[in-house]
Amino acid sequence: MSKASKSYDDKLLDADKFLDDVFRPVFPYIQFESKSIFGGVIPPNNFKGKILKYKLFDKTQYSLEKTDRLLHFTSLQGFDAILDSGYLRLSSIENLSDNLELSFALENVKTKLKIPIDETEIQNIKQNVFCLSSCLYNNDTIRDPFMWEMYSKGGSGAAIVFEVENIKYDILLGKVQYGSKKLSIINDLLERLELYGKKNDNFLPNNLYEMMSDIFCFHKANKFNRENEIRLLVGDSKPSVYDKHNNLFIEEVINSNNQVRYIYKLLLKERLEDWFHKKYPDRNDITLEELQNELPKIKIKEIIVGYNVKEPYTIIQYLYEKKQKLKMDFDIKFMNSELEIRN
């Protein structure tokens, strides 16, 4: 084995050691999805890593129980569009209303480590991460007027109760952490990172912000803590802000602010076959069976019509007829002004 080859292999092992020493004390199931070393320096002085989403949050403060049902508040028009399209829209981080999305935690790391990052790199990271906001389905959240007023058109919308099926390697589900105090988990990680660098000739990832971007997305300012948000993340890997996504499930749309932004389509379980045949009848690079076996899917369990809907029984009848037409199976319920749920 040549000196260069041995040095390369040894440094890849050092990348694993970096993960063990810096991240694993907090994220016990963390793994690299990929890692690589470029350049002609011998021995190499840095590496590029990508963290696998699968099981990243297991046994951490971000983790959920596997059986948890989730709740997504929306308008009735939004829910109708979801049924028609056959998918839930995940917005790119760039498209979310909070201008501190991802940056809340990233800027904390940037300040402490003083590692520069170009604004276009941050923008591209935000274009590569897609998010669905939800919360746990329980007696408190479904009856919380704050959530209905803020996210369901003042109670005149609906709440979707759903489960995520077939969670595999490219999806991350977890609890959002609120406020500066919750950044302590990242600050402790940074202390270990600096110590590791000092002991190992500063052999560190050259894409640290990108590598940590999924974790950053689960930290928000304390003013949002009432939401108790559960996030579902999906990612992509276009190289730069100047490139377009080349992904079957990602497309550009015009948002409510008249901006062109990316969305990701997370398919409904019972609409997958219909969606595939309607949208991609001539594709030969992916089959229906592959979609069914490999993709994460949304299974809608219930729809709860809000307490401020003017004609609730007309809406319930409309939704009943629509689910029959689409051959879907979910319960339809109504919440009254006393916050009681009725069939």
Short mmCIF file of C-alpha atoms in Angstrom, two decimals:
data_model
loop_
_atom_site.label_atom_id
_atom_site.label_comp_id
_atom_site.label_asym_id
_atom_site.label_seq_id
_atom_site.Cartn_x
_atom_site.Cartn_y
_atom_site.Cartn_z
CA MET A 1 0.00 0.00 0.00
CA SER A 2 1.37 3.43 -0.97
CA LYS A 3 1.96 6.15 1.59
CA ALA A 4 -0.78 8.24 -0.03
CA SER A 5 -3.29 5.37 0.04
CA LYS A 6 -2.51 4.49 3.64
CA SER A 7 -2.80 8.11 4.66
CA TYR A 8 -6.16 8.40 2.89
CA ASP A 9 -7.56 5.28 4.55
CA ASP A 10 -6.28 6.30 7.97
CA LYS A 11 -7.87 9.71 7.68
CA LEU A 12 -11.23 8.18 6.76
CA LEU A 13 -10.96 6.27 10.02
CA ASP A 14 -10.16 9.56 11.75
CA ALA A 15 -13.41 10.95 10.33
CA ASP A 16 -15.23 8.11 12.09
CA LYS A 17 -13.34 8.93 15.27
CA PHE A 18 -14.44 12.56 14.91
CA LEU A 19 -18.05 11.40 14.84
CA ASP A 20 -17.49 9.14 17.86
CA ASP A 21 -15.76 11.79 19.98
CA VAL A 22 -17.75 14.89 19.03
CA PHE A 23 -21.31 13.81 18.15
CA ARG A 24 -21.93 10.35 19.60
CA PRO A 25 -22.07 11.45 23.27
CA VAL A 26 -25.35 13.23 22.36
CA PHE A 27 -26.46 11.30 19.27
CA PRO A 28 -25.68 7.65 20.12
CA TYR A 29 -26.96 6.24 16.80
CA ILE A 30 -25.35 8.80 14.50
CA GLN A 31 -23.82 7.48 11.27
CA PHE A 32 -22.25 8.91 8.16
CA GLU A 33 -24.32 8.55 5.03
CA SER A 34 -21.13 9.38 3.15
CA LYS A 35 -17.66 10.75 3.83
CA SER A 36 -14.86 11.70 1.48
CA ILE A 37 -11.46 13.34 1.30
CA PHE A 38 -10.34 15.54 -1.59
CA GLY A 39 -7.19 17.36 -2.59
CA GLY A 40 -3.52 16.53 -2.90
CA VAL A 41 -2.40 17.29 0.66
CA ILE A 42 -0.71 14.31 2.33
CA PRO A 43 -1.79 13.60 4.93
CA PRO A 44 -5.24 15.09 4.23
CA ASN A 45 -6.15 17.93 6.59
CA ASN A 46 -9.95 17.86 6.34
CA PHE A 47 -12.88 15.80 5.11
CA LYS A 48 -16.45 16.21 3.85
CA GLY A 49 -19.23 14.36 5.65
CA LYS A 50 -22.96 13.84 5.33
CA ILE A 51 -24.99 12.61 8.30
CA LEU A 52 -27.58 9.88 7.83
CA LYS A 53 -31.05 10.97 8.95
CA TYR A 54 -32.12 7.45 9.93
CA LYS A 55 -32.14 7.00 13.73
CA LEU A 56 -30.22 10.26 14.23
CA PHE A 57 -32.54 11.33 17.05
CA ASP A 58 -33.04 7.93 18.70
CA LYS A 59 -32.43 8.11 22.47
CA THR A 60 -32.06 11.91 22.41
CA GLN A 61 -34.14 14.84 23.61
CA TYR A 62 -35.41 15.25 20.03
CA SER A 63 -36.84 11.73 19.74
CA LEU A 64 -40.47 10.61 19.38
CA GLU A 65 -42.21 7.37 20.15
CA LYS A 66 -42.67 5.30 17.00
CA THR A 67 -46.43 4.99 17.60
CA ASP A 68 -47.14 8.70 17.97
CA ARG A 69 -49.88 10.14 15.82
CA LEU A 70 -49.35 13.66 14.52
CA LEU A 71 -51.59 16.64 13.94
CA HIS A 72 -51.38 19.21 11.14
CA PHE A 73 -53.62 22.28 11.16
CA THR A 74 -54.69 23.74 7.81
CA SER A 75 -57.52 25.45 5.98
CA LEU A 76 -60.37 23.47 4.46
CA GLN A 77 -59.19 24.64 1.06
CA GLY A 78 -55.73 23.35 1.90
CA PHE A 79 -57.06 19.95 2.92
CA ASP A 80 -59.19 19.75 -0.23
CA ALA A 81 -56.07 20.48 -2.31
CA ILE A 82 -54.14 17.76 -0.45
CA LEU A 83 -56.80 15.20 -1.32
CA ASP A 84 -56.88 16.31 -4.96
CA SER A 85 -53.11 16.38 -5.43
CA GLY A 86 -52.39 13.18 -3.50
CA TYR A 87 -49.58 14.64 -1.43
CA LEU A 88 -48.67 16.95 1.44
CA ARG A 89 -46.42 19.88 0.59
CA LEU A 90 -43.18 20.18 2.52
CA SER A 91 -41.80 23.70 2.25
CA SER A 92 -38.12 24.36 1.81
CA ILE A 93 -36.59 26.00 4.88
CA GLU A 94 -36.08 29.06 2.68
CA ASN A 95 -39.86 29.25 2.22
CA LEU A 96 -40.84 29.28 5.93
CA SER A 97 -42.12 32.49 7.52
CA ASP A 98 -39.57 32.67 10.37
CA ASN A 99 -36.48 34.42 8.99
CA LEU A 100 -34.37 32.74 11.70
CA GLU A 101 -35.13 29.22 10.44
CA LEU A 102 -31.86 27.23 10.59
CA SER A 103 -29.97 30.49 11.26
CA PHE A 104 -30.96 30.56 14.96
CA ALA A 105 -28.61 27.67 15.70
CA LEU A 106 -26.20 28.18 12.80
CA GLU A 107 -25.31 31.74 13.85
CA ASN A 108 -24.58 30.48 17.36
CA VAL A 109 -22.05 28.00 15.94
CA LYS A 110 -20.63 30.60 13.56
CA THR A 111 -20.05 33.06 16.42
CA LYS A 112 -18.32 30.52 18.64
CA LEU A 113 -16.12 28.82 16.03
CA LYS A 114 -15.54 31.84 13.79
CA ILE A 115 -15.68 29.61 10.72
CA PRO A 116 -16.89 31.76 7.79
CA ILE A 117 -19.71 30.70 5.50
CA ASP A 118 -20.99 32.55 2.44
CA GLU A 119 -24.64 33.67 2.41
CA THR A 120 -25.22 31.79 -0.84
CA GLU A 121 -24.08 28.58 0.90
CA ILE A 122 -26.61 29.19 3.67
CA GLN A 123 -29.30 29.85 1.07
CA ASN A 124 -28.47 26.60 -0.73
CA ILE A 125 -28.64 24.63 2.52
CA LYS A 126 -32.10 26.12 3.11
CA GLN A 127 -33.13 25.10 -0.41
CA ASN A 128 -31.99 21.52 0.24
CA VAL A 129 -34.03 20.91 3.41
CA PHE A 130 -37.83 20.48 3.33
CA CYS A 131 -40.08 20.65 6.37
CA LEU A 132 -43.59 19.65 7.42
CA SER A 133 -44.74 21.25 10.68
CA SER A 134 -47.03 19.32 12.99
CA CYS A 135 -47.57 18.55 16.67
CA LEU A 136 -48.40 15.49 18.73
CA TYR A 137 -52.01 14.40 18.63
CA ASN A 138 -53.38 14.35 22.17
CA ASN A 139 -56.25 15.88 24.17
CA ASP A 140 -54.32 19.07 24.84
CA THR A 141 -53.12 19.89 21.34
CA ILE A 142 -56.36 19.10 19.52
CA ARG A 143 -58.28 21.37 21.93
CA ASP A 144 -55.75 24.20 22.02
CA PRO A 145 -57.53 27.36 20.71
CA PHE A 146 -54.13 28.97 20.05
CA MET A 147 -53.26 26.35 17.43
CA TRP A 148 -56.70 26.55 15.81
CA GLU A 149 -56.64 30.35 15.73
CA MET A 150 -53.07 30.62 14.39
CA TYR A 151 -52.89 27.75 11.95
CA SER A 152 -56.44 26.86 10.98
CA LYS A 153 -57.94 30.18 9.93
CA GLY A 154 -59.33 31.08 13.33
CA GLY A 155 -60.98 27.71 13.83
CA SER A 156 -62.68 27.75 10.41
CA GLY A 157 -60.25 25.21 8.97
CA ALA A 158 -59.42 21.64 9.87
CA ALA A 159 -56.92 19.45 11.69
CA ILE A 160 -55.45 16.39 9.97
CA VAL A 161 -54.56 13.45 12.20
CA PHE A 162 -51.96 11.30 10.45
CA GLU A 163 -49.18 8.76 10.75
CA VAL A 164 -45.94 8.54 8.78
CA GLU A 165 -45.32 5.09 7.34
CA ASN A 166 -42.15 3.54 5.97
CA ILE A 167 -39.69 5.90 7.64
CA LYS A 168 -36.33 4.99 6.18
CA TYR A 169 -33.00 6.62 5.53
CA ASP A 170 -33.99 9.94 4.00
CA ILE A 171 -36.49 11.25 6.55
CA LEU A 172 -36.05 12.77 10.01
CA LEU A 173 -38.82 13.20 12.56
CA GLY A 174 -38.34 14.94 15.89
CA LYS A 175 -39.26 17.51 18.53
CA VAL A 176 -38.28 21.14 18.02
CA GLN A 177 -36.19 22.65 20.85
CA TYR A 178 -36.94 26.25 21.85
CA GLY A 179 -34.76 29.07 23.15
CA SER A 180 -31.09 29.78 23.80
CA LYS A 181 -30.94 27.40 26.78
CA LYS A 182 -31.68 24.46 24.50
CA LEU A 183 -28.64 25.41 22.42
CA SER A 184 -26.52 24.05 25.28
CA ILE A 185 -26.56 20.66 23.55
CA ILE A 186 -24.87 22.27 20.53
CA ASN A 187 -22.51 24.35 22.68
CA ASP A 188 -21.32 21.20 24.46
CA LEU A 189 -20.79 19.59 21.06
CA LEU A 190 -18.70 22.59 19.96
CA GLU A 191 -16.47 22.27 23.02
CA ARG A 192 -15.78 18.65 22.10
CA LEU A 193 -15.17 19.68 18.49
CA GLU A 194 -12.56 22.27 19.49
CA LEU A 195 -10.86 19.77 21.79
CA TYR A 196 -10.83 17.15 19.04
CA GLY A 197 -9.29 19.65 16.61
CA LYS A 198 -6.50 20.52 19.04
CA LYS A 199 -5.66 16.85 19.60
CA ASN A 200 -5.83 15.86 15.93
CA ASP A 201 -4.00 18.57 13.97
CA ASN A 202 -7.29 20.39 13.32
CA PHE A 203 -8.59 17.53 11.16
CA LEU A 204 -12.21 18.66 10.92
CA PRO A 205 -15.05 18.61 8.37
CA ASN A 206 -14.83 21.31 5.72
CA ASN A 207 -18.65 21.42 5.49
CA LEU A 208 -19.57 21.58 9.18
CA TYR A 209 -22.60 23.85 8.72
CA GLU A 210 -24.04 21.67 5.98
CA MET A 211 -23.30 18.54 8.01
CA MET A 212 -25.18 19.92 11.02
CA SER A 213 -28.01 21.55 9.05
CA ASP A 214 -30.65 18.94 9.99
CA ILE A 215 -29.91 19.49 13.68
CA PHE A 216 -30.03 23.27 13.24
CA CYS A 217 -33.55 22.98 11.81
CA PHE A 218 -34.83 21.59 15.13
CA HIS A 219 -33.92 24.74 17.09
CA LYS A 220 -36.14 27.83 17.15
CA ALA A 221 -36.45 31.04 19.16
CA ASN A 222 -38.30 30.81 22.46
CA LYS A 223 -41.18 33.00 21.23
CA PHE A 224 -42.47 29.97 19.29
CA ASN A 225 -42.48 27.54 22.24
CA ARG A 226 -46.29 27.45 22.48
CA GLU A 227 -46.35 25.47 19.22
CA ASN A 228 -44.68 22.33 20.67
CA GLU A 229 -43.77 21.58 17.07
CA ILE A 230 -42.91 18.19 15.67
CA ARG A 231 -40.95 18.45 12.45
CA LEU A 232 -40.59 16.08 9.57
CA LEU A 233 -37.54 16.76 7.39
CA VAL A 234 -36.61 15.48 3.95
CA GLY A 235 -33.43 16.54 2.18
CA ASP A 236 -31.82 16.82 -1.21
CA SER A 237 -28.29 17.65 -2.34
CA LYS A 238 -28.15 20.10 -5.21
CA PRO A 239 -24.57 21.45 -5.28
CA SER A 240 -25.17 25.22 -5.19
CA VAL A 241 -27.78 27.95 -5.08
CA TYR A 242 -27.32 28.35 -8.83
CA ASP A 243 -28.33 24.75 -9.56
CA LYS A 244 -31.83 23.31 -9.88
CA HIS A 245 -33.12 20.23 -8.09
CA ASN A 246 -33.29 17.06 -10.17
CA ASN A 247 -35.77 15.15 -8.04
CA LEU A 248 -39.07 13.53 -8.97
CA PHE A 249 -40.77 14.93 -5.86
CA ILE A 250 -39.43 18.50 -5.86
CA GLU A 251 -40.80 21.36 -7.89
CA GLU A 252 -40.84 25.15 -7.90
CA VAL A 253 -44.02 27.04 -7.03
CA ILE A 254 -45.05 30.65 -6.48
CA ASN A 255 -45.73 31.19 -2.79
CA SER A 256 -48.20 33.58 -1.13
CA ASN A 257 -45.52 36.31 -1.12
CA ASN A 258 -45.12 35.99 -4.90
CA GLN A 259 -41.71 34.35 -4.53
CA VAL A 260 -40.54 31.30 -6.45
CA ARG A 261 -39.66 28.61 -3.92
CA TYR A 262 -39.19 24.83 -3.79
CA ILE A 263 -41.61 22.29 -2.30
CA TYR A 264 -41.30 18.55 -1.71
CA LYS A 265 -44.27 16.23 -2.33
CA LEU A 266 -44.81 13.68 0.44
CA LEU A 267 -47.35 11.23 -0.96
CA LEU A 268 -50.56 10.04 0.65
CA LYS A 269 -50.56 6.28 1.05
CA GLU A 270 -53.93 5.67 -0.59
CA ARG A 271 -53.29 8.07 -3.46
CA LEU A 272 -49.83 6.80 -4.38
CA GLU A 273 -50.87 4.48 -7.20
CA ASP A 274 -53.30 6.97 -8.71
CA TRP A 275 -50.77 9.78 -8.39
CA PHE A 276 -48.04 7.76 -10.07
CA HIS A 277 -50.14 6.70 -13.06
CA LYS A 278 -51.58 10.17 -13.52
CA LYS A 279 -48.37 12.15 -13.17
CA TYR A 280 -45.69 9.79 -14.50
CA PRO A 281 -47.29 7.22 -16.84
CA ASP A 282 -44.22 6.96 -19.10
CA ARG A 283 -41.37 6.94 -16.58
CA ASN A 284 -38.99 4.00 -16.79
CA ASP A 285 -36.50 5.06 -14.10
CA ILE A 286 -38.80 4.22 -11.19
CA THR A 287 -41.64 1.73 -10.82
CA LEU A 288 -44.81 1.81 -8.76
CA GLU A 289 -43.55 -1.12 -6.69
CA GLU A 290 -40.35 0.77 -5.89
CA LEU A 291 -42.39 3.77 -4.78
CA GLN A 292 -44.58 1.64 -2.54
CA ASN A 293 -41.63 -0.16 -0.95
CA GLU A 294 -39.15 2.68 -0.57
CA LEU A 295 -41.02 5.94 -0.06
CA PRO A 296 -42.20 7.34 3.25
CA LYS A 297 -45.95 7.88 3.04
CA ILE A 298 -48.67 9.79 4.89
CA LYS A 299 -51.64 7.82 6.19
CA ILE A 300 -54.51 10.16 7.10
CA LYS A 301 -56.42 8.72 10.08
CA GLU A 302 -58.90 11.50 10.86
CA ILE A 303 -59.99 14.93 9.71
CA ILE A 304 -61.48 17.21 12.38
CA VAL A 305 -63.53 20.14 11.09
CA GLY A 306 -63.01 23.36 13.09
CA TYR A 307 -65.44 24.98 15.51
CA ASN A 308 -65.84 28.16 13.44
CA VAL A 309 -66.90 26.49 10.20
CA LYS A 310 -70.26 28.03 9.23
CA GLU A 311 -71.79 24.96 7.58
CA PRO A 312 -70.03 22.02 9.25
CA TYR A 313 -72.46 19.30 8.22
CA THR A 314 -72.38 20.40 4.60
CA ILE A 315 -68.56 20.24 4.75
CA ILE A 316 -68.66 16.81 6.43
CA GLN A 317 -70.95 15.49 3.71
CA TYR A 318 -68.69 16.92 1.01
CA LEU A 319 -65.62 15.27 2.57
CA TYR A 320 -67.43 11.98 2.99
CA GLU A 321 -68.38 11.91 -0.68
CA LYS A 322 -64.87 12.90 -1.68
CA LYS A 323 -63.15 10.19 0.34
CA GLN A 324 -65.52 7.63 -1.18
CA LYS A 325 -64.70 8.87 -4.67
CA LEU A 326 -60.95 8.72 -3.97
CA LYS A 327 -61.25 5.32 -2.23
CA MET A 328 -59.69 6.65 0.96
CA ASP A 329 -60.36 5.58 4.52
CA PHE A 330 -60.32 8.18 7.30
CA ASP A 331 -62.73 9.31 9.99
CA ILE A 332 -64.47 12.68 9.71
CA LYS A 333 -65.27 14.53 12.92
CA PHE A 334 -66.36 17.97 14.05
CA MET A 335 -65.21 20.12 16.97
CA ASN A 336 -67.89 22.31 18.54
CA SER A 337 -67.46 25.64 20.34
CA GLU A 338 -67.09 23.80 23.66
CA LEU A 339 -64.03 22.07 22.18
CA GLU A 340 -65.85 18.75 22.17
CA ILE A 341 -65.20 16.38 19.30
CA ARG A 342 -68.28 14.88 17.68
CA ASN A 343 -68.68 12.26 14.96
#
